[in-house]
PDB file of C-alpha atoms and ligand atoms in Angstrom:
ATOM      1  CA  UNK A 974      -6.787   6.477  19.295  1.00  0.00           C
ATOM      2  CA  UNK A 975      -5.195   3.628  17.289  1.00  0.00           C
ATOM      3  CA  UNK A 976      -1.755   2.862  17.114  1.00  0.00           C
ATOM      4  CA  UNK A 977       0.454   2.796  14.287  1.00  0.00           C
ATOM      5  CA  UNK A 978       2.656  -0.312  14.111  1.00  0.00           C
ATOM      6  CA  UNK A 979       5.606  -1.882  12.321  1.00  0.00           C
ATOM      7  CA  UNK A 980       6.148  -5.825  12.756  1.00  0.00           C
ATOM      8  CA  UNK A 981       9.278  -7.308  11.845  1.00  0.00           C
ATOM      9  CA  UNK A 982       8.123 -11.232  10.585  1.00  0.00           C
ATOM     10  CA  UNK A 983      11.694 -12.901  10.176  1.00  0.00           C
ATOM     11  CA  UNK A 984       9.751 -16.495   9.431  1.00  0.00           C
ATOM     12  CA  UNK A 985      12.338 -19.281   9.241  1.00  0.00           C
ATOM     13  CA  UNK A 986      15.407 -16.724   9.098  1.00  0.00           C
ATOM     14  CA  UNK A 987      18.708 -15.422  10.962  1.00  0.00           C
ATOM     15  CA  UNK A 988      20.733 -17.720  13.428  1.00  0.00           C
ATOM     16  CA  UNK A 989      21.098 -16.243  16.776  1.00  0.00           C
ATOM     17  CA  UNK A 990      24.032 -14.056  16.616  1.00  0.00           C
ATOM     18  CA  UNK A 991      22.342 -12.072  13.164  1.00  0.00           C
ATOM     19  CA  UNK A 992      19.509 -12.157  15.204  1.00  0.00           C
ATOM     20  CA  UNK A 993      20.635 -10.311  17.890  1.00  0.00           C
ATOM     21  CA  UNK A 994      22.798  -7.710  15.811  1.00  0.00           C
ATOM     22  CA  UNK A 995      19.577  -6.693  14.074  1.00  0.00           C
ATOM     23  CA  UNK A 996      17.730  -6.569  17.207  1.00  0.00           C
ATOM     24  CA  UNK A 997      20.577  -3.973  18.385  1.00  0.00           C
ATOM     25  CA  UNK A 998      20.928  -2.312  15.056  1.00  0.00           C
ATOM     26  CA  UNK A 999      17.167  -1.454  15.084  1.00  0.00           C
ATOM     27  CA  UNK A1000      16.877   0.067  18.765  1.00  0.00           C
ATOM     28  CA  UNK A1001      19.996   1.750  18.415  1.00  0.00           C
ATOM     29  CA  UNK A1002      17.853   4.038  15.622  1.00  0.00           C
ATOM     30  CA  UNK A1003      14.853   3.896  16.581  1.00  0.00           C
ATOM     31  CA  UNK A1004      12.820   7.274  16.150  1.00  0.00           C
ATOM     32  CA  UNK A1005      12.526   8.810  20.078  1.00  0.00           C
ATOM     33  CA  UNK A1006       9.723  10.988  19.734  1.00  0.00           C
ATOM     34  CA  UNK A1007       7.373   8.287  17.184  1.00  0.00           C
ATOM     35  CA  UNK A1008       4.193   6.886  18.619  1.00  0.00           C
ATOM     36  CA  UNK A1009       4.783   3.852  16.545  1.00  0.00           C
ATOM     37  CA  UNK A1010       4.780   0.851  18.004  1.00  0.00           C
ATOM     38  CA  UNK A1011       8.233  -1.543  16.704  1.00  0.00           C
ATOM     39  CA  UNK A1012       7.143  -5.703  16.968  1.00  0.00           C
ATOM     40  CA  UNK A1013       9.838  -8.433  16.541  1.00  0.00           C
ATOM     41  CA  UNK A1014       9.335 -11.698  15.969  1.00  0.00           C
ATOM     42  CA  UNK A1015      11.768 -13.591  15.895  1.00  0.00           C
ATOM     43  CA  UNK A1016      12.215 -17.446  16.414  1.00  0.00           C
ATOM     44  CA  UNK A1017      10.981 -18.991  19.475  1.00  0.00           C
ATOM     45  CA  UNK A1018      14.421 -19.831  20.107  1.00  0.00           C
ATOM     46  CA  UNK A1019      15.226 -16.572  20.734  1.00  0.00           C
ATOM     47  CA  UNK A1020      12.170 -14.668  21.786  1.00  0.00           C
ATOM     48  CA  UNK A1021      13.400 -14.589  25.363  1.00  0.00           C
ATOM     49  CA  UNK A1022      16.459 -12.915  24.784  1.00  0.00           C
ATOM     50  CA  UNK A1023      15.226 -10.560  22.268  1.00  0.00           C
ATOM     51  CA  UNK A1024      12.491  -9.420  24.706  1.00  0.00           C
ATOM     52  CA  UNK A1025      15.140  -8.863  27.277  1.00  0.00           C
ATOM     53  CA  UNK A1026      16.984  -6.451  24.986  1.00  0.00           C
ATOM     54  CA  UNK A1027      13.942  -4.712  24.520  1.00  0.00           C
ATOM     55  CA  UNK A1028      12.609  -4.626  27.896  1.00  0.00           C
ATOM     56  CA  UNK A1029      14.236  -0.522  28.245  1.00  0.00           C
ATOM     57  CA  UNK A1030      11.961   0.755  25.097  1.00  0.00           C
ATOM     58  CA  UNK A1031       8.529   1.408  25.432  1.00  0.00           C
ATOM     59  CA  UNK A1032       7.379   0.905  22.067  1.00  0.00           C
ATOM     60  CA  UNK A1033       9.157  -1.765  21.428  1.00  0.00           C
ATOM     61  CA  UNK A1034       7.534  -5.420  21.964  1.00  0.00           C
ATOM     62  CA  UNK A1035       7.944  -8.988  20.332  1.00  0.00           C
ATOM     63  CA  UNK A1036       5.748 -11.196  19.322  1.00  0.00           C
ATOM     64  CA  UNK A1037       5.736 -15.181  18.439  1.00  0.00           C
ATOM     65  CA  UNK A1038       4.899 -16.169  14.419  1.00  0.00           C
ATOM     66  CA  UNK A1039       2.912 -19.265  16.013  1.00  0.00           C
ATOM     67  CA  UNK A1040       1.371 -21.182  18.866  1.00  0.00           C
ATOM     68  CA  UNK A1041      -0.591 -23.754  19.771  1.00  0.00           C
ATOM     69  CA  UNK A1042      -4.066 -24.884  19.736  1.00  0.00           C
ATOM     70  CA  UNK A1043      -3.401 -27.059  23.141  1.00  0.00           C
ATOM     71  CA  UNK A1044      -2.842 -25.155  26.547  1.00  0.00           C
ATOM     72  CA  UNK A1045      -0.509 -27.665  27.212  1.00  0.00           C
ATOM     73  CA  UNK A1046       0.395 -32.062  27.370  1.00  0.00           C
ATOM     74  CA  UNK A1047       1.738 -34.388  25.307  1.00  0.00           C
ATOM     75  CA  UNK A1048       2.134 -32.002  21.556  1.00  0.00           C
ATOM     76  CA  UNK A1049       5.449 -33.167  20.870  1.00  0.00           C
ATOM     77  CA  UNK A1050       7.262 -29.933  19.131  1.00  0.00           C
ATOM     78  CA  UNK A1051       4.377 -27.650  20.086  1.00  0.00           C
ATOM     79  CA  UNK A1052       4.954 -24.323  21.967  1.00  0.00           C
ATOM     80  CA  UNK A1053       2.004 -22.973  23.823  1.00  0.00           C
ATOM     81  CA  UNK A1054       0.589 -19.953  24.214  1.00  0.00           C
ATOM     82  CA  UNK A1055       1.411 -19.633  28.106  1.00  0.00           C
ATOM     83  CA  UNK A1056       5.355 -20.859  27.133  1.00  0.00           C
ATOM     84  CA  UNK A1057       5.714 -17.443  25.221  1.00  0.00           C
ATOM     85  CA  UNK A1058       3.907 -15.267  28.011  1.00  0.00           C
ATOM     86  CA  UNK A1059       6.285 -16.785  30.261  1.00  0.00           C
ATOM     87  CA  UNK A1060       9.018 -15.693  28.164  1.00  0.00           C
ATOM     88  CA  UNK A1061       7.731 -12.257  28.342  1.00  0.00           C
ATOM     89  CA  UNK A1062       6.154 -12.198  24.328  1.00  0.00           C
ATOM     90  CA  UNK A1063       3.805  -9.921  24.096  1.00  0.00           C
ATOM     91  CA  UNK A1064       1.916 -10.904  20.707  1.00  0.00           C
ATOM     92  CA  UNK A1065       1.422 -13.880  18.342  1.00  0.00           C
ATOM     93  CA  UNK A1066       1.271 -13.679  14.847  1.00  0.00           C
ATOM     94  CA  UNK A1067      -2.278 -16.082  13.857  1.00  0.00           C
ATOM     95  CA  UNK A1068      -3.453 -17.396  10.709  1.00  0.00           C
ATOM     96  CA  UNK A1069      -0.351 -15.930   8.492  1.00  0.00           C
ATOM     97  CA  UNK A1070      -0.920 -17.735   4.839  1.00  0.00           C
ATOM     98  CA  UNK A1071       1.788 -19.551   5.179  1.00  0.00           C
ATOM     99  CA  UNK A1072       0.375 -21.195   7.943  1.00  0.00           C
ATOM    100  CA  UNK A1073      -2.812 -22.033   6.305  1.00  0.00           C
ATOM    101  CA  UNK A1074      -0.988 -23.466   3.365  1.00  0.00           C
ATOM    102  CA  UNK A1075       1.633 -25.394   4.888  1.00  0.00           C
ATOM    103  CA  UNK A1076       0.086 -26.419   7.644  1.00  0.00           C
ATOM    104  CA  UNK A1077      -3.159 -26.432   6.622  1.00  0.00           C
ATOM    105  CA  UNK A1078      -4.690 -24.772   9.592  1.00  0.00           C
ATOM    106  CA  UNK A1079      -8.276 -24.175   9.251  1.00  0.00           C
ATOM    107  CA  UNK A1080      -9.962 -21.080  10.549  1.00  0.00           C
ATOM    108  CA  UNK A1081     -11.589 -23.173  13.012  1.00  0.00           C
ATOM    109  CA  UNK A1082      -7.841 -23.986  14.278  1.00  0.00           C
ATOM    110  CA  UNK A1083      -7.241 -20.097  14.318  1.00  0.00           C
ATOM    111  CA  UNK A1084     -10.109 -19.662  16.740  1.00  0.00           C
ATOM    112  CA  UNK A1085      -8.649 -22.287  18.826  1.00  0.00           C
ATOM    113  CA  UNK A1086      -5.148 -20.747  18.939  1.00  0.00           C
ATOM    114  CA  UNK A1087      -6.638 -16.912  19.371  1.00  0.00           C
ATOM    115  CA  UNK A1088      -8.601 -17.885  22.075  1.00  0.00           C
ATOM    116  CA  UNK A1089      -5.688 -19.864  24.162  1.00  0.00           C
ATOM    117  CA  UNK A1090      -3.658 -17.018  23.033  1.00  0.00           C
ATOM    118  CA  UNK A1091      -6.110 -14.439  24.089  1.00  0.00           C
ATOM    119  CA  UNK A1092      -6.667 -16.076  27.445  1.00  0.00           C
ATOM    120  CA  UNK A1093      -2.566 -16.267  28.333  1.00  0.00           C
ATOM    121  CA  UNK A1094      -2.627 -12.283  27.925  1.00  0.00           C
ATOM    122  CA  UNK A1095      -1.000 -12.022  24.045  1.00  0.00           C
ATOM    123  CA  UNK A1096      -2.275  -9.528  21.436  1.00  0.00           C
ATOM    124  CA  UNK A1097      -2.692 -11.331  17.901  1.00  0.00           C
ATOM    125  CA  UNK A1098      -1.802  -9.851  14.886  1.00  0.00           C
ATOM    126  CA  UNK A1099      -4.168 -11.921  12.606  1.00  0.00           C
ATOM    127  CA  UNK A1100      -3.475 -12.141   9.146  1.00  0.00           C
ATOM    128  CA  UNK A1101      -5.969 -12.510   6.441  1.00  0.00           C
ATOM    129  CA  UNK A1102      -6.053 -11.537   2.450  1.00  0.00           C
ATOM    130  CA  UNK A1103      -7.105 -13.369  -0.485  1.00  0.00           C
ATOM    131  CA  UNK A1104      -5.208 -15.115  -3.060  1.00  0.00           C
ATOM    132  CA  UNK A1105      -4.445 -13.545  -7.123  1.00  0.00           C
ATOM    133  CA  UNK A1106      -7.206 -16.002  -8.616  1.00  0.00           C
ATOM    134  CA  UNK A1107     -10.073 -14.279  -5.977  1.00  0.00           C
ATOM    135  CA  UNK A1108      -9.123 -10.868  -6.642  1.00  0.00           C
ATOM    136  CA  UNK A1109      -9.402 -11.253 -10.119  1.00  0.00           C
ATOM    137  CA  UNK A1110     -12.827 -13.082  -9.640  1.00  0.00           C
ATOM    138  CA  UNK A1111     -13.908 -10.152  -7.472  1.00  0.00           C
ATOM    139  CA  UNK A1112     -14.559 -12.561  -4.815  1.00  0.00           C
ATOM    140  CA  UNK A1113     -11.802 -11.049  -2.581  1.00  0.00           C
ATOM    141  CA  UNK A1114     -14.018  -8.719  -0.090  1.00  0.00           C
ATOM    142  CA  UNK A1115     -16.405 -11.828   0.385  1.00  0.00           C
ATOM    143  CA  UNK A1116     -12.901 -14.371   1.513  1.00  0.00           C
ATOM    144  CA  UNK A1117     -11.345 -11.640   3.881  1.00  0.00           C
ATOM    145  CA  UNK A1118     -15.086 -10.905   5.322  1.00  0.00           C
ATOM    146  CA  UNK A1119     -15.230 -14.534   5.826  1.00  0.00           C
ATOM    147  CA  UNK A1120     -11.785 -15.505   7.264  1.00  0.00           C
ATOM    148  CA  UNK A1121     -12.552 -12.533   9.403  1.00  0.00           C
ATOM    149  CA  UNK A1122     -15.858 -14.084  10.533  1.00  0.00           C
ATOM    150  CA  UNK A1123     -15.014 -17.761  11.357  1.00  0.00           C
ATOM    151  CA  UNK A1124     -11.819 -16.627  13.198  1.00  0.00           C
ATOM    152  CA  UNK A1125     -12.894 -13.021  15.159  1.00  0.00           C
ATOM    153  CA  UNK A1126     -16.400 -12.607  15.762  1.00  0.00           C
ATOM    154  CA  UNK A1127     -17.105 -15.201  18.457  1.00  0.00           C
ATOM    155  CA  UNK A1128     -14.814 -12.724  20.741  1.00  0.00           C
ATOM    156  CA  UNK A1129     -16.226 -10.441  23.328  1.00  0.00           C
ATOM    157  CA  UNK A1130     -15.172  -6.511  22.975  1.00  0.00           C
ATOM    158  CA  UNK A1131     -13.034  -6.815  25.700  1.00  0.00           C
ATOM    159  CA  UNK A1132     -11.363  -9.913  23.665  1.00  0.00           C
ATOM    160  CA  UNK A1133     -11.222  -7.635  20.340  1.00  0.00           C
ATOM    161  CA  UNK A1134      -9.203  -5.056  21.692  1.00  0.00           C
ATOM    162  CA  UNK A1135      -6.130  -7.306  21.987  1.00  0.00           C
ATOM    163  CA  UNK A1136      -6.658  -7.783  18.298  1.00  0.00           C
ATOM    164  CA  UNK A1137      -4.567  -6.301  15.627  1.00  0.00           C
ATOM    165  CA  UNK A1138      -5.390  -7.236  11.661  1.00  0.00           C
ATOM    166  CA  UNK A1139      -3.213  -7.723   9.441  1.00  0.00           C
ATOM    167  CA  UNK A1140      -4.392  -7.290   5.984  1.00  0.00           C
ATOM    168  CA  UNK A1141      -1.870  -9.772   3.367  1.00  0.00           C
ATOM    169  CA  UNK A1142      -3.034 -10.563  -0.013  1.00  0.00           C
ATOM    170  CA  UNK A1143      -1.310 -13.924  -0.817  1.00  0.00           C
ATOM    171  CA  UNK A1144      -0.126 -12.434  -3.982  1.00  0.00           C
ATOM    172  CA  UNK A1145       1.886  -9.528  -3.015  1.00  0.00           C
ATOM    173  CA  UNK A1146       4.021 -11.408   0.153  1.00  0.00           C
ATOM    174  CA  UNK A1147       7.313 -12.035  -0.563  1.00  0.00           C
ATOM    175  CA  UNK A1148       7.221 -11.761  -4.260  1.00  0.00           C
ATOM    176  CA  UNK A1149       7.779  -8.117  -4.635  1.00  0.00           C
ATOM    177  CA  UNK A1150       4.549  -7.257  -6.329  1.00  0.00           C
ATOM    178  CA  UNK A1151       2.877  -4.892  -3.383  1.00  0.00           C
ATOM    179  CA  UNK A1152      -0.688  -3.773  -3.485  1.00  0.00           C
ATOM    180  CA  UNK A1153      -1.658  -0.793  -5.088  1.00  0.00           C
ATOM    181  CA  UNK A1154      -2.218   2.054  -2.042  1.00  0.00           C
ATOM    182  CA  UNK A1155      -5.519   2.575  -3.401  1.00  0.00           C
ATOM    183  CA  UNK A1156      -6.064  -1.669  -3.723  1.00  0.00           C
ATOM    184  CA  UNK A1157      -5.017  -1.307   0.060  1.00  0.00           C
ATOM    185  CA  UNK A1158      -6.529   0.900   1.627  1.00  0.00           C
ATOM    186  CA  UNK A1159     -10.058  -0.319   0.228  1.00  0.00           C
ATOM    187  CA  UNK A1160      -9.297  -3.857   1.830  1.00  0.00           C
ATOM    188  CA  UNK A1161      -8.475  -1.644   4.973  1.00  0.00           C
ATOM    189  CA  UNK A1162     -11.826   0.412   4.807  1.00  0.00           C
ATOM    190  CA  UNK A1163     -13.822  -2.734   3.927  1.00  0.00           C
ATOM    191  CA  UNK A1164     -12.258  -4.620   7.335  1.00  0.00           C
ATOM    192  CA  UNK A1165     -12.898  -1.111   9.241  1.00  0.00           C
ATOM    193  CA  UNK A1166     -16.436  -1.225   8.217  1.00  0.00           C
ATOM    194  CA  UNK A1167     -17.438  -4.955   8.903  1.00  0.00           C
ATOM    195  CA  UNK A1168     -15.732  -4.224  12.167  1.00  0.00           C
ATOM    196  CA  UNK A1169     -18.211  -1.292  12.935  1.00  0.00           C
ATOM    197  CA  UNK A1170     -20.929  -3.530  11.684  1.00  0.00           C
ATOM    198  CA  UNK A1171     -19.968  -6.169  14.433  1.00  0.00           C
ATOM    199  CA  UNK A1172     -18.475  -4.255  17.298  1.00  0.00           C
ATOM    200  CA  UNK A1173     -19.935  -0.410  16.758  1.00  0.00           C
ATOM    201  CA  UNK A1174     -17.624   2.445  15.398  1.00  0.00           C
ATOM    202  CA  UNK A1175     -15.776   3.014  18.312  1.00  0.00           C
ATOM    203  CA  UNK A1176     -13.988  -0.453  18.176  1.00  0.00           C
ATOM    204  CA  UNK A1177     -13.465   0.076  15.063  1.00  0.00           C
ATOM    205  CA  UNK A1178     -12.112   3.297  14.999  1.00  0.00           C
ATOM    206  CA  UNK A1179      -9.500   1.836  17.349  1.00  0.00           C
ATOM    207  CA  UNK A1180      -8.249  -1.415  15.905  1.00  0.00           C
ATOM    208  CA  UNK A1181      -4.661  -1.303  13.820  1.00  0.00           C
ATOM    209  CA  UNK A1182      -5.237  -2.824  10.886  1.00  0.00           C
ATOM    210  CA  UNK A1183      -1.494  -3.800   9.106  1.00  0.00           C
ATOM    211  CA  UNK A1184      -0.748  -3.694   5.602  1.00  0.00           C
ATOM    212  CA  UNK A1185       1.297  -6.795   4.656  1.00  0.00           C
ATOM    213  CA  UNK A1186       2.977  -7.932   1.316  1.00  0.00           C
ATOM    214  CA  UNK A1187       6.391  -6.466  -0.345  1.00  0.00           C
ATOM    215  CA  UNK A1188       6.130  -3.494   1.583  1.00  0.00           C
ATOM    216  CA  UNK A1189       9.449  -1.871   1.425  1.00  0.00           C
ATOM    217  CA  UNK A1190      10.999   1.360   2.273  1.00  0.00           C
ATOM    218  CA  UNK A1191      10.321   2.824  -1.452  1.00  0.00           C
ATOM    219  CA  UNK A1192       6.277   2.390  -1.035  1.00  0.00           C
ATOM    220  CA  UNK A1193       6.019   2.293   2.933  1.00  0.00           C
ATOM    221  CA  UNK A1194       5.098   6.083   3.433  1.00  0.00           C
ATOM    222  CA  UNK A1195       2.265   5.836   0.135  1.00  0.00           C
ATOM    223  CA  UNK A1196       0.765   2.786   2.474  1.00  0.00           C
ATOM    224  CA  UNK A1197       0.924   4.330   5.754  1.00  0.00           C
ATOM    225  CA  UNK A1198      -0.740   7.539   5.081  1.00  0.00           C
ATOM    226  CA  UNK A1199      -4.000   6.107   3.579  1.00  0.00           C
ATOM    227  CA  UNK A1200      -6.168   6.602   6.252  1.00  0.00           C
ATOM    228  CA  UNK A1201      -7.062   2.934   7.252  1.00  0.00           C
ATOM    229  CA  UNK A1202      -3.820   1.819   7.256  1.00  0.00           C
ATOM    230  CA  UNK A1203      -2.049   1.509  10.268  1.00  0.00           C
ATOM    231  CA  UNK A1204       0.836  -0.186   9.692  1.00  0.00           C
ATOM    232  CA  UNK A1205       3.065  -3.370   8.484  1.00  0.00           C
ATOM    233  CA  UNK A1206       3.900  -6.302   8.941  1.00  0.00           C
ATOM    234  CA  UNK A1207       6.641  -6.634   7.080  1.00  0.00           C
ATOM    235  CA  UNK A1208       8.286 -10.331   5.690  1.00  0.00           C
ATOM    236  CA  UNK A1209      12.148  -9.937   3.566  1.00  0.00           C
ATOM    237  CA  UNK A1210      12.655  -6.291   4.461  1.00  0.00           C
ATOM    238  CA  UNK A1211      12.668  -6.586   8.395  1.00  0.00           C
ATOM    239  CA  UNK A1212      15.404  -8.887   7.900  1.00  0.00           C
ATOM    240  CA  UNK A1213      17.730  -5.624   6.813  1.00  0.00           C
ATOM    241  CA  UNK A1214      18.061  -2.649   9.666  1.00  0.00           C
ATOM    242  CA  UNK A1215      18.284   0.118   7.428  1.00  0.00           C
ATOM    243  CA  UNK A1216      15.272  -1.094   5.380  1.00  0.00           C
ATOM    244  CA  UNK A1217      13.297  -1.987   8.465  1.00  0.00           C
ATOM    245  CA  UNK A1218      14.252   1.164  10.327  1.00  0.00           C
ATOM    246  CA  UNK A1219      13.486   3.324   7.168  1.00  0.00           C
ATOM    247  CA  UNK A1220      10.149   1.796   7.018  1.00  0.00           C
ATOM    248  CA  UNK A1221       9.644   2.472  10.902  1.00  0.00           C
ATOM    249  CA  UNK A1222      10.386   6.448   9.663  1.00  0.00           C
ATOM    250  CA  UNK A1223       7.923   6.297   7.084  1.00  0.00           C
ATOM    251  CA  UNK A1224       5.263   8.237   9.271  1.00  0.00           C
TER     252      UNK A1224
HETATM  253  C1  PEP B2353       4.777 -11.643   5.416  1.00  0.00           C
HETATM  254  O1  PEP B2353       5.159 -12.779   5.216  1.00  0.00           O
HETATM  255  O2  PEP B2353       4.055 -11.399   6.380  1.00  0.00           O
HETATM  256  C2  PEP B2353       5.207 -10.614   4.477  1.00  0.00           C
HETATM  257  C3  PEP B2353       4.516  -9.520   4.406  1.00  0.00           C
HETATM  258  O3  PEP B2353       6.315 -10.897   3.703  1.00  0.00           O
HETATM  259  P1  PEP B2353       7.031  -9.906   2.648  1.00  0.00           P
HETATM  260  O4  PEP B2353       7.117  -8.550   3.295  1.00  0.00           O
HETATM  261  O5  PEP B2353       8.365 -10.512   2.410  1.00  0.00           O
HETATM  262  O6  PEP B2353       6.157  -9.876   1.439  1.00  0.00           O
END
């Protein structure tokens, strides 16, 4: 059985005391009898801490937005994959757009850093989605198929199942226009399938895929009940604990 889960991704946002209110805010509400699955991630600065304060809830975890490519050396400013096991993460987010456009990474890149992530014990939550120009030249199912491709598919099964997908069209994150549920959840069925097609049903069948993009607490619970949507990863609302929590209580 999948899981259902709600990431927090606070980017380049909160110093560390907001940080660490929100953190409290959040657990002091959670839902106790949910199956969901609640993901921080914070700054690297404070990724330590936070996992420290989550440490007593099960269902809680946190996760890094980045890591390396290197395992480790002379990468001034770099933080490896091994740094944030050691500071008890338990995910990286890989390949968010923001990434790729900033920073240019390449999907090659992204199978460098899932692979030294993979290999330090994190789950990645890799993000993929197409930008406004593709989807309007139907050529959106073709760019997530191959992002999905050149990043995934050199992994073992035993690999994949420390995978979870993240499904972001460029055009709907952080600019309040969200994805239609039905725009959604045929992204989700399209990844589900190409999954099957690669790793059988079963694998399939059991890999979270996370709807990302504007999601908010007013169109959370029409996203999380189509059927292949597991999830969010969610960008400006996480940074508010009733919005975040209210999203977590949208199953
Ligand atoms: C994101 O950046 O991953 C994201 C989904 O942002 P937002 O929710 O703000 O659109």
């Amino acid at each position: 059985m999948r899981k259902n889960i709600v990431v927090g991704n606070w980017k380049m946002n909160l110093k560390r005391e907001e940080s660490l209110e929100l953190v409290s805010a959040v657990l002091s509400k959670l839902p106790e009898d949910k199956n969901t699955e609640v993901v921080f991630a914070p700054s690297f600065l404070y990724l330590y801490k936070i996992a420290k304060l989550c440490s007593d809830f099960e269902r809680v975890k946190v996760s890094a937005q980045n890591c390396s490519k290197e395992g480790k050396g002379a990468f001034t400013g770099e933080i490896s994959s091994e740094m944030i096991e050691s500071s008890n993460g338990d995910y990286v987010i890989i390949g968010h757009s923001e990434r790729r456009e900033f920073f240019k990474e390449t999907n090659a890149d992204l199978v460098q850093k899932i692979n030294m992530a993979l290999a330090n014990n994190l789950k990645v939550i890799f993000c993929c989605g197409e930008r406004l120009n593709q989807r309007e030249e139907s050529t959106h199912f073709d760019w997530v198929k191959q992002q999905i491709n050149e990043s995934l598919f050199h992994l073992s099964v035993a690999d994949f199942n420390n995978i979870v997908i993240a499904y972001e069209p460029i055009w709907a994150i952080g600019t309040g226009i969200t994805a239609t549920s039905e725009q959604a959840q045929e992204m989700h069925g399209f990844i589900r399938t190409i999954i099957s097609e690669k790793f059988g049903n079963e694998i399939a069948e059991n890999t979270s895929i996370l709807y990302g993009g504007s999601c908010n607490p007013n169109n959370a619970k029409d996203l999380f009940t189509q059927k292949d949507i597991d999830g969010g990863l969610i960008g400006g609302a996480s940074l508010n604990a009733d919005d975040f929590l209210a999203i977590i209580h949208s199953f």
